[in-house]
mmCIF file of C-alpha atoms and ligand atoms in Angstrom:
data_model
loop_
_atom_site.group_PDB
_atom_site.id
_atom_site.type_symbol
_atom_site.label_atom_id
_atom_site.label_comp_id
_atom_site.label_asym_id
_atom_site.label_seq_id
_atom_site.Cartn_x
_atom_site.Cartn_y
_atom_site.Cartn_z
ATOM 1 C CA UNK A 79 0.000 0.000 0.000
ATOM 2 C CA UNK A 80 1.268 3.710 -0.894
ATOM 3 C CA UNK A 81 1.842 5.905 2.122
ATOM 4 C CA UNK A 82 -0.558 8.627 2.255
ATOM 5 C CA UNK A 83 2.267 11.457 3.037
ATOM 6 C CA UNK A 84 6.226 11.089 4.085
ATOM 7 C CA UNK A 85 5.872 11.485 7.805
ATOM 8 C CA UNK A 86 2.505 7.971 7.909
ATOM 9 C CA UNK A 87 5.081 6.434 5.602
ATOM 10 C CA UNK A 88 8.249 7.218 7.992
ATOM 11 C CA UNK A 89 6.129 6.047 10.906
ATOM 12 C CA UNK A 90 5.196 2.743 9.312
ATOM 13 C CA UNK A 91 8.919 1.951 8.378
ATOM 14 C CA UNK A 92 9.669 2.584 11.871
ATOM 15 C CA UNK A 93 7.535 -0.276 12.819
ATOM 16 C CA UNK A 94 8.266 -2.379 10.537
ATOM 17 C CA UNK A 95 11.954 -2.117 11.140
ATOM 18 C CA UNK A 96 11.593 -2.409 14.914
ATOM 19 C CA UNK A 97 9.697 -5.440 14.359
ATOM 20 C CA UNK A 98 12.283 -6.914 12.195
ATOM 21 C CA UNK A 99 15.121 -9.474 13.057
ATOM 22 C CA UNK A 100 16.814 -9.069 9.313
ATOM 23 C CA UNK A 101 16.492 -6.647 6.926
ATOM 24 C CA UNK A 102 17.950 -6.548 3.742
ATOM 25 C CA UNK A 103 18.053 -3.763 1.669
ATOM 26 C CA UNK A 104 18.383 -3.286 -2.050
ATOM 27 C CA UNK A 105 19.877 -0.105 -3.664
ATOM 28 C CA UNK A 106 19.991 1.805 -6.894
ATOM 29 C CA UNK A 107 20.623 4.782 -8.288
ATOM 30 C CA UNK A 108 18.325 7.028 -6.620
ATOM 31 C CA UNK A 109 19.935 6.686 -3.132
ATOM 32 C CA UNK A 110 23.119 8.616 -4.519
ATOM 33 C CA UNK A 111 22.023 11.149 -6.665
ATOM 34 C CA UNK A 112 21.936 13.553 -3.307
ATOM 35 C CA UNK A 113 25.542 12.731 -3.555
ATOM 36 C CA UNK A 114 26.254 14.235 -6.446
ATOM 37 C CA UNK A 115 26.482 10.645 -8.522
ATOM 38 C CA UNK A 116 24.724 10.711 -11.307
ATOM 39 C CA UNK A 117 22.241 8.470 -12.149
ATOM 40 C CA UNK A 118 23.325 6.365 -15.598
ATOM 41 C CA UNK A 119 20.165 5.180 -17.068
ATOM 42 C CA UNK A 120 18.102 8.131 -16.060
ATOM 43 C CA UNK A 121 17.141 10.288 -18.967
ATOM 44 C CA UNK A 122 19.400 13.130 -19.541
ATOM 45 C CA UNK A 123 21.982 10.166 -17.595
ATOM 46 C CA UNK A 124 25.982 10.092 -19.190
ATOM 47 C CA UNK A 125 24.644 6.689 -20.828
ATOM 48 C CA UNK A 126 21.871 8.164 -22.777
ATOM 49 C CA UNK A 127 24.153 11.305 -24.338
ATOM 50 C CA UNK A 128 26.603 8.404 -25.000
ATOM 51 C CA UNK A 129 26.327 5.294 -26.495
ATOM 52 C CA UNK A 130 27.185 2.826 -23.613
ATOM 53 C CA UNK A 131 30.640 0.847 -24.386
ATOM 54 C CA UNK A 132 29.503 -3.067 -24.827
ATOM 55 C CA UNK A 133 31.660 -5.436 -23.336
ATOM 56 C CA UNK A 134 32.534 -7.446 -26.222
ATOM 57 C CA UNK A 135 33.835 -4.370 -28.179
ATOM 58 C CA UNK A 136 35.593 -3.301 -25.055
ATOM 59 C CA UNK A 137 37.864 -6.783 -25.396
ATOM 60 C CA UNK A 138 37.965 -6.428 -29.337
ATOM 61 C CA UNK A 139 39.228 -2.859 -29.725
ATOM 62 C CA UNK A 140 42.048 -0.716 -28.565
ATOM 63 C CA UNK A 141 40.347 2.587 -29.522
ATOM 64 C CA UNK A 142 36.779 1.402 -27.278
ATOM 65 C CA UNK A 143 39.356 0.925 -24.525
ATOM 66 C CA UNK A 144 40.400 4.149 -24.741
ATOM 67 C CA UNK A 145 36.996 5.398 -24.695
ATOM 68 C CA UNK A 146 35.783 4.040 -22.414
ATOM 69 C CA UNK A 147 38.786 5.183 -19.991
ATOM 70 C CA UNK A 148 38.692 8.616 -21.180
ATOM 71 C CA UNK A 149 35.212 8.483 -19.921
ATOM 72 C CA UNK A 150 35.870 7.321 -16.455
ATOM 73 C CA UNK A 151 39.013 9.861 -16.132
ATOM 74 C CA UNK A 152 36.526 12.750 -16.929
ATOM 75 C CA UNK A 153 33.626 11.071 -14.357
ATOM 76 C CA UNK A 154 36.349 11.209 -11.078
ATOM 77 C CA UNK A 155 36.081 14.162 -9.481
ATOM 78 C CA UNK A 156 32.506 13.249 -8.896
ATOM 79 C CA UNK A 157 33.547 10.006 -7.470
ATOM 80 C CA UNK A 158 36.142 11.070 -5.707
ATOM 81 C CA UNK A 159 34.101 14.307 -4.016
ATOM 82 C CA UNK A 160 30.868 11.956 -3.738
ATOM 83 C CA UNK A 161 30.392 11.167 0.363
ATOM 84 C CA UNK A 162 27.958 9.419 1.539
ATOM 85 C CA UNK A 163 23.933 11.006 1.977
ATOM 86 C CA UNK A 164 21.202 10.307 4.581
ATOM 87 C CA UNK A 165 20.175 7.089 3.159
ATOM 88 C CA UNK A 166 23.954 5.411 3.303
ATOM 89 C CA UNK A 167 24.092 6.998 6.753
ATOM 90 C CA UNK A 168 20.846 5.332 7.754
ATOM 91 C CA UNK A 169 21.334 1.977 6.463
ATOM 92 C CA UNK A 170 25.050 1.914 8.172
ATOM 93 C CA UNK A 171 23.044 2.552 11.138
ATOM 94 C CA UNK A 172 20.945 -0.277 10.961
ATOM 95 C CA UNK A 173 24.150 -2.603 10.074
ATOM 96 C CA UNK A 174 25.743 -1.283 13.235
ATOM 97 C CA UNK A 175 22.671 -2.365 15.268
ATOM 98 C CA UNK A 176 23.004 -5.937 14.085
ATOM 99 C CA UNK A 177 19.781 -5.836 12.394
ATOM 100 C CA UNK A 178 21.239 -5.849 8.647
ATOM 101 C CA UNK A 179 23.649 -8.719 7.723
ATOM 102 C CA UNK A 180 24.383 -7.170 4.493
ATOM 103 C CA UNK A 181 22.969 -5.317 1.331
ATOM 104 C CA UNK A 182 22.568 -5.618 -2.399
ATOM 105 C CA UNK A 183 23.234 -2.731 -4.704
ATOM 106 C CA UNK A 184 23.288 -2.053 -8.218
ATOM 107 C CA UNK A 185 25.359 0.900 -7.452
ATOM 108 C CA UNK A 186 29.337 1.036 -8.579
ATOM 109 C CA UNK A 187 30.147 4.135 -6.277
ATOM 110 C CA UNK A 188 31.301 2.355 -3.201
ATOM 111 C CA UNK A 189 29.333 4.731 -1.197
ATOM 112 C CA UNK A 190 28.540 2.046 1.207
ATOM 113 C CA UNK A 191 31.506 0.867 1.994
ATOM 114 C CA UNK A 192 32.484 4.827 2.675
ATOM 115 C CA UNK A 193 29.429 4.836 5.000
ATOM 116 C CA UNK A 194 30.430 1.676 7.225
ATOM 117 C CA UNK A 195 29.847 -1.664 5.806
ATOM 118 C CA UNK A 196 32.505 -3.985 5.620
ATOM 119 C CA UNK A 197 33.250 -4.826 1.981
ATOM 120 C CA UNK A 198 32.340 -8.320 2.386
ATOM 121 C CA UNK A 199 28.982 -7.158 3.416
ATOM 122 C CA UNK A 200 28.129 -4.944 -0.042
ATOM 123 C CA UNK A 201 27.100 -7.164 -2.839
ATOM 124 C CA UNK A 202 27.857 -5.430 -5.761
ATOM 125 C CA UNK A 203 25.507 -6.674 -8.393
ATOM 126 C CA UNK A 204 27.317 -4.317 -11.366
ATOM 127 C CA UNK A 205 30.982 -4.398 -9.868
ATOM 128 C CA UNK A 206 32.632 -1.438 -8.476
ATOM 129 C CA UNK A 207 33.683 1.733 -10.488
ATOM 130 C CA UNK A 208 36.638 3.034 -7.529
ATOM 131 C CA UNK A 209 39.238 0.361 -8.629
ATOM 132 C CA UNK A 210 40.144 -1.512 -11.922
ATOM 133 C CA UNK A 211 41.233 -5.451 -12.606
ATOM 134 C CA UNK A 212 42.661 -7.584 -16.123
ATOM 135 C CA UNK A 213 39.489 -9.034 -17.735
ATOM 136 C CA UNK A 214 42.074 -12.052 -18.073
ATOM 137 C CA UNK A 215 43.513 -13.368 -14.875
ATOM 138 C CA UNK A 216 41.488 -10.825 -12.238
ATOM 139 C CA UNK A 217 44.601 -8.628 -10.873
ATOM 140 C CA UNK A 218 43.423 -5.502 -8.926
ATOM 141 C CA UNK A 219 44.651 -1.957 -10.349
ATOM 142 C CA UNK A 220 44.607 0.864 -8.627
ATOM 143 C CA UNK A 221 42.552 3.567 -11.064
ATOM 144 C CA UNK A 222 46.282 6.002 -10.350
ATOM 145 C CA UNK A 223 48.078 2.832 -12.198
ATOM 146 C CA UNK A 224 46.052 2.740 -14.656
ATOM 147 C CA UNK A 225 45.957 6.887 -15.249
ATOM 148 C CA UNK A 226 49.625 6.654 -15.086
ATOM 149 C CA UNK A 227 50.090 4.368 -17.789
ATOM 150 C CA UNK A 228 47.247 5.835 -20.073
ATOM 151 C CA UNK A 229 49.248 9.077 -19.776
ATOM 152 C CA UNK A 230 52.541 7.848 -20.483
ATOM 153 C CA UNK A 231 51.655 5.812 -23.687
ATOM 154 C CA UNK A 232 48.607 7.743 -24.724
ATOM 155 C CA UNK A 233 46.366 3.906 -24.590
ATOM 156 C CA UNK A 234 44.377 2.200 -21.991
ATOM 157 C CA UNK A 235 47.237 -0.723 -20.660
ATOM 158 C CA UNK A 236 47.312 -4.250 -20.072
ATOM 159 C CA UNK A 237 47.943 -6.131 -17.284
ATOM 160 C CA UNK A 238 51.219 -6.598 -16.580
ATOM 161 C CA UNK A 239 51.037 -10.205 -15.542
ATOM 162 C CA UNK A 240 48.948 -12.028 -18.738
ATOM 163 C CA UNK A 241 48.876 -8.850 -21.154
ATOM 164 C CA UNK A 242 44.595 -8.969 -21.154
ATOM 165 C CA UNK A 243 42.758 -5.128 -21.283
ATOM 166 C CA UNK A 244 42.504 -3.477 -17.755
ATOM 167 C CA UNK A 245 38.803 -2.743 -17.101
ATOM 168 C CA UNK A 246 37.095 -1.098 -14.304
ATOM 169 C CA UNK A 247 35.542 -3.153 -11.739
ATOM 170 C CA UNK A 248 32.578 -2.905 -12.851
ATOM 171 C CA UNK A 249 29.899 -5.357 -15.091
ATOM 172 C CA UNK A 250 28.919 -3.432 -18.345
ATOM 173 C CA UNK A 251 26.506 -3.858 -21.114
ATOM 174 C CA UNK A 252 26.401 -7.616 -22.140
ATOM 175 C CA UNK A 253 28.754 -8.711 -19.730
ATOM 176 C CA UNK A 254 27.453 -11.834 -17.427
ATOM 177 C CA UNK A 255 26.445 -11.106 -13.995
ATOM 178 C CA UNK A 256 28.542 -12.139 -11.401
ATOM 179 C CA UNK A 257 27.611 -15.543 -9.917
ATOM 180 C CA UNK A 258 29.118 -15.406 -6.335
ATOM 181 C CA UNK A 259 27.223 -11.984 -5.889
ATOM 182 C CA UNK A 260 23.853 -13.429 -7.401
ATOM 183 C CA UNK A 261 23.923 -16.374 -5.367
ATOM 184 C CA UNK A 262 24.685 -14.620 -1.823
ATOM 185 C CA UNK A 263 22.018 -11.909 -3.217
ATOM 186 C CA UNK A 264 19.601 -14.618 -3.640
ATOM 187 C CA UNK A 265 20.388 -16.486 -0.019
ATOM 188 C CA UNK A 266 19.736 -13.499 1.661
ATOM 189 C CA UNK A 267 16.412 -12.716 -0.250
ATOM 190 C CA UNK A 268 15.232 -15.729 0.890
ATOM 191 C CA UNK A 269 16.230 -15.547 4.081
ATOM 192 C CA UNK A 270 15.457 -11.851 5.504
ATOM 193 C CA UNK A 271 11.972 -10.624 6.721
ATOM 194 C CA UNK A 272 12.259 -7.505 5.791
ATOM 195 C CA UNK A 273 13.617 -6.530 2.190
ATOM 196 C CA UNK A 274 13.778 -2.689 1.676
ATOM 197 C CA UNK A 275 14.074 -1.401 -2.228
ATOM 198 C CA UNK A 276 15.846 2.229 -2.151
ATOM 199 C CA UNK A 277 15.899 3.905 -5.025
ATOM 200 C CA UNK A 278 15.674 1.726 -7.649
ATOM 201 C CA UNK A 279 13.065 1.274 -10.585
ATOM 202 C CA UNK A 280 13.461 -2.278 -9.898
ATOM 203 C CA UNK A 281 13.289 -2.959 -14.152
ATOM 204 C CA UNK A 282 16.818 -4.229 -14.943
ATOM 205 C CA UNK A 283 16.522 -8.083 -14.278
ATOM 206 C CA UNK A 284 17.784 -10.604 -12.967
ATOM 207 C CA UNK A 285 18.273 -7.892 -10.188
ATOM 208 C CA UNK A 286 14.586 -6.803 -9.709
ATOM 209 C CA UNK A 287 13.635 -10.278 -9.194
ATOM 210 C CA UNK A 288 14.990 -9.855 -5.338
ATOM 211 C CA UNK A 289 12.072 -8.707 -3.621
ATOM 212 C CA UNK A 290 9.421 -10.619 -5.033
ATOM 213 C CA UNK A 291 11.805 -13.562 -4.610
ATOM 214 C CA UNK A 292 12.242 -12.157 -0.681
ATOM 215 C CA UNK A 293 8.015 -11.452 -0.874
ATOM 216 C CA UNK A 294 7.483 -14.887 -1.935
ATOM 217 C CA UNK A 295 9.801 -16.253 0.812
ATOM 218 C CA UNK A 296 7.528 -14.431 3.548
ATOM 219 C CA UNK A 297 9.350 -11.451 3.677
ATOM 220 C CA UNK A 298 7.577 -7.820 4.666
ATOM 221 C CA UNK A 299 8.565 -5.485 0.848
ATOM 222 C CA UNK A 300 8.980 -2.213 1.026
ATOM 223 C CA UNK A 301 10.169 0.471 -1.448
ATOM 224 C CA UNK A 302 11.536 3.907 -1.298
ATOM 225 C CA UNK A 303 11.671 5.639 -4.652
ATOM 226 C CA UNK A 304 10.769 8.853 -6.035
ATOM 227 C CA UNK A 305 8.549 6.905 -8.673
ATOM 228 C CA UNK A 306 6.632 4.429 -9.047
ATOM 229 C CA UNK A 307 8.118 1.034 -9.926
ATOM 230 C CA UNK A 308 6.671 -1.953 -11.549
ATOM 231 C CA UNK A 309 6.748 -3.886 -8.237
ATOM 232 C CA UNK A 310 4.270 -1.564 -5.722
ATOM 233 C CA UNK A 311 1.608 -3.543 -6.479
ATOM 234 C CA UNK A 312 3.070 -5.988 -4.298
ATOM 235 C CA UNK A 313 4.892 -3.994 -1.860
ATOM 236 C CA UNK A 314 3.758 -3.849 2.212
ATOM 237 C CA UNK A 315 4.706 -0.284 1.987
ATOM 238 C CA UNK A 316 5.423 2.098 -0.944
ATOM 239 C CA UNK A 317 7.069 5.715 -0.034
ATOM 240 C CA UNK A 318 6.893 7.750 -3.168
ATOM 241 C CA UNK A 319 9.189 10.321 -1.611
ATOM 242 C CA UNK A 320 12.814 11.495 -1.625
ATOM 243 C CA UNK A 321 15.047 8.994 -0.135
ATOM 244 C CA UNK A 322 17.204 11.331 2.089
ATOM 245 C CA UNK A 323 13.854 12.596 3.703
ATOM 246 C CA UNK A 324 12.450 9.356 3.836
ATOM 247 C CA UNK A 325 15.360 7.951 5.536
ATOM 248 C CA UNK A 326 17.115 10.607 7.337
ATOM 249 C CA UNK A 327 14.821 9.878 10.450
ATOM 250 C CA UNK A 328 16.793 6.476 11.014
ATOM 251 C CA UNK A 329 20.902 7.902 11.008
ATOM 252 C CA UNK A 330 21.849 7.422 14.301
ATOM 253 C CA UNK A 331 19.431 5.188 15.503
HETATM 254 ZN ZN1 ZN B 219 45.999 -10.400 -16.173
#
């Protein structure tokens, strides 16, 4: 059911997190963009003024490579300035308490790691955006390395160890989702019993199959997004409200 107004909704979500044992959230996009991160997909979004960089003509060719680097040179002074809002604050609040095991995002910002998870306890359903690693044998770069390198020979670089392209951490455009992260997003869908969707439009599958799959599995849903999504209809609780407000009430609890 859709809360009538922010502060029934807020109320609601209070009791239905005190009432919880484990909650799981799920991220997207819309918890960051008070950060300052943009949000790809959204119209007016980097991806739709430029033609996203497929993975298979990433490996293929030199000059996508460089591209695509180019791209995330010119995107990291947002990263790098980006800290974390009232909705990262929040949920590292809850983790603190003991009542969240760990989340699922679809973001690559590592803004929840900056607000206090462990890293083992962010499953990062597209990768990671902060460091890079060789599509080949899976060596971590640092993103300096790799901005060294570019400079000095004017091309993205290989690894050093097997000679495969250097790629940001994270899972692009026809690349296969990672199956470690899928299957510990999928155990703790099933195994929460109360799943909280933040800012997400919950349309890019497999991904927005986690709270039905946590619904289905007896799980209270809520979601948190400015819009509506195609899975309210099913939800416990829908806040159609900014996420900072909506959330800000719970940092520090
Ligand atoms: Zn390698």
């Amino acid at each position: 059911m859709i809360a009538s107004d922010l502060r029934s909704g807020v109320e609601r979500l209070g009791d239905m997190i005190a009432e919880a044992k484990t909650i799981v959230p799920f991220t997207g996009a819309g918890i960051s963009t008070e950060c300052g991160i943009p949000d790809f997909r959204s119209p007016g979004g980097i991806w739709t003024r430029y033609r996203p960089i497929q993975f298979d003509e990433f490996v293929a060719s030199q000059e996508a490579r460089d591209e695509s680097w180019r791209r995330r040179f010119a995107m990291e002074e947002v990263f790098a300035a980006a800290k974390p809002g009232r909705g990262h604050r929040a949920l590292a609040s809850l983790y603190r308490a003991g009542k969240i095991p760990a989340l699922i995002t679809q973001n690559i910002d590592n803004l929840h790691q900056a607000s206090g998870f462990a890293t083992e306890h962010v499953i990062e359903l597209h990768g990671n955006t902060t460091y890079a690693r060789c599509i080949g044998c899976g060596k971590a770069y640092q993103l300096d390395w790799v901005k060294r390198r570019f400079d000095e020979e004017g091309a993205a670089p290989n690894c050093t160890v097997c000679d495969e392209p250097v790629k940001t951490a994270t899972i692009s455009f026809g690349q296969m989702m990672p199956d470690d992260e899928m299957q510990r997003a999928t155990e703790l869908s099933q195994h929460c019993d109360l799943f909280i969707a933040i800012g997400s439009s919950l349309v890019v599958w497999p991904a927005a199959g986690f709270p039905m799959m946590a619904k289905n599995c007896g799980a209270r849903l809520v979601i948190i997004n400015r819009e509506p999504t195609d899975q309210d209809d099913i939800a416990d609780l829908v806040i159609r409200h900014d996420i900072g407000e909506a959330l800000g009430p719970f940092v520090g609890n």
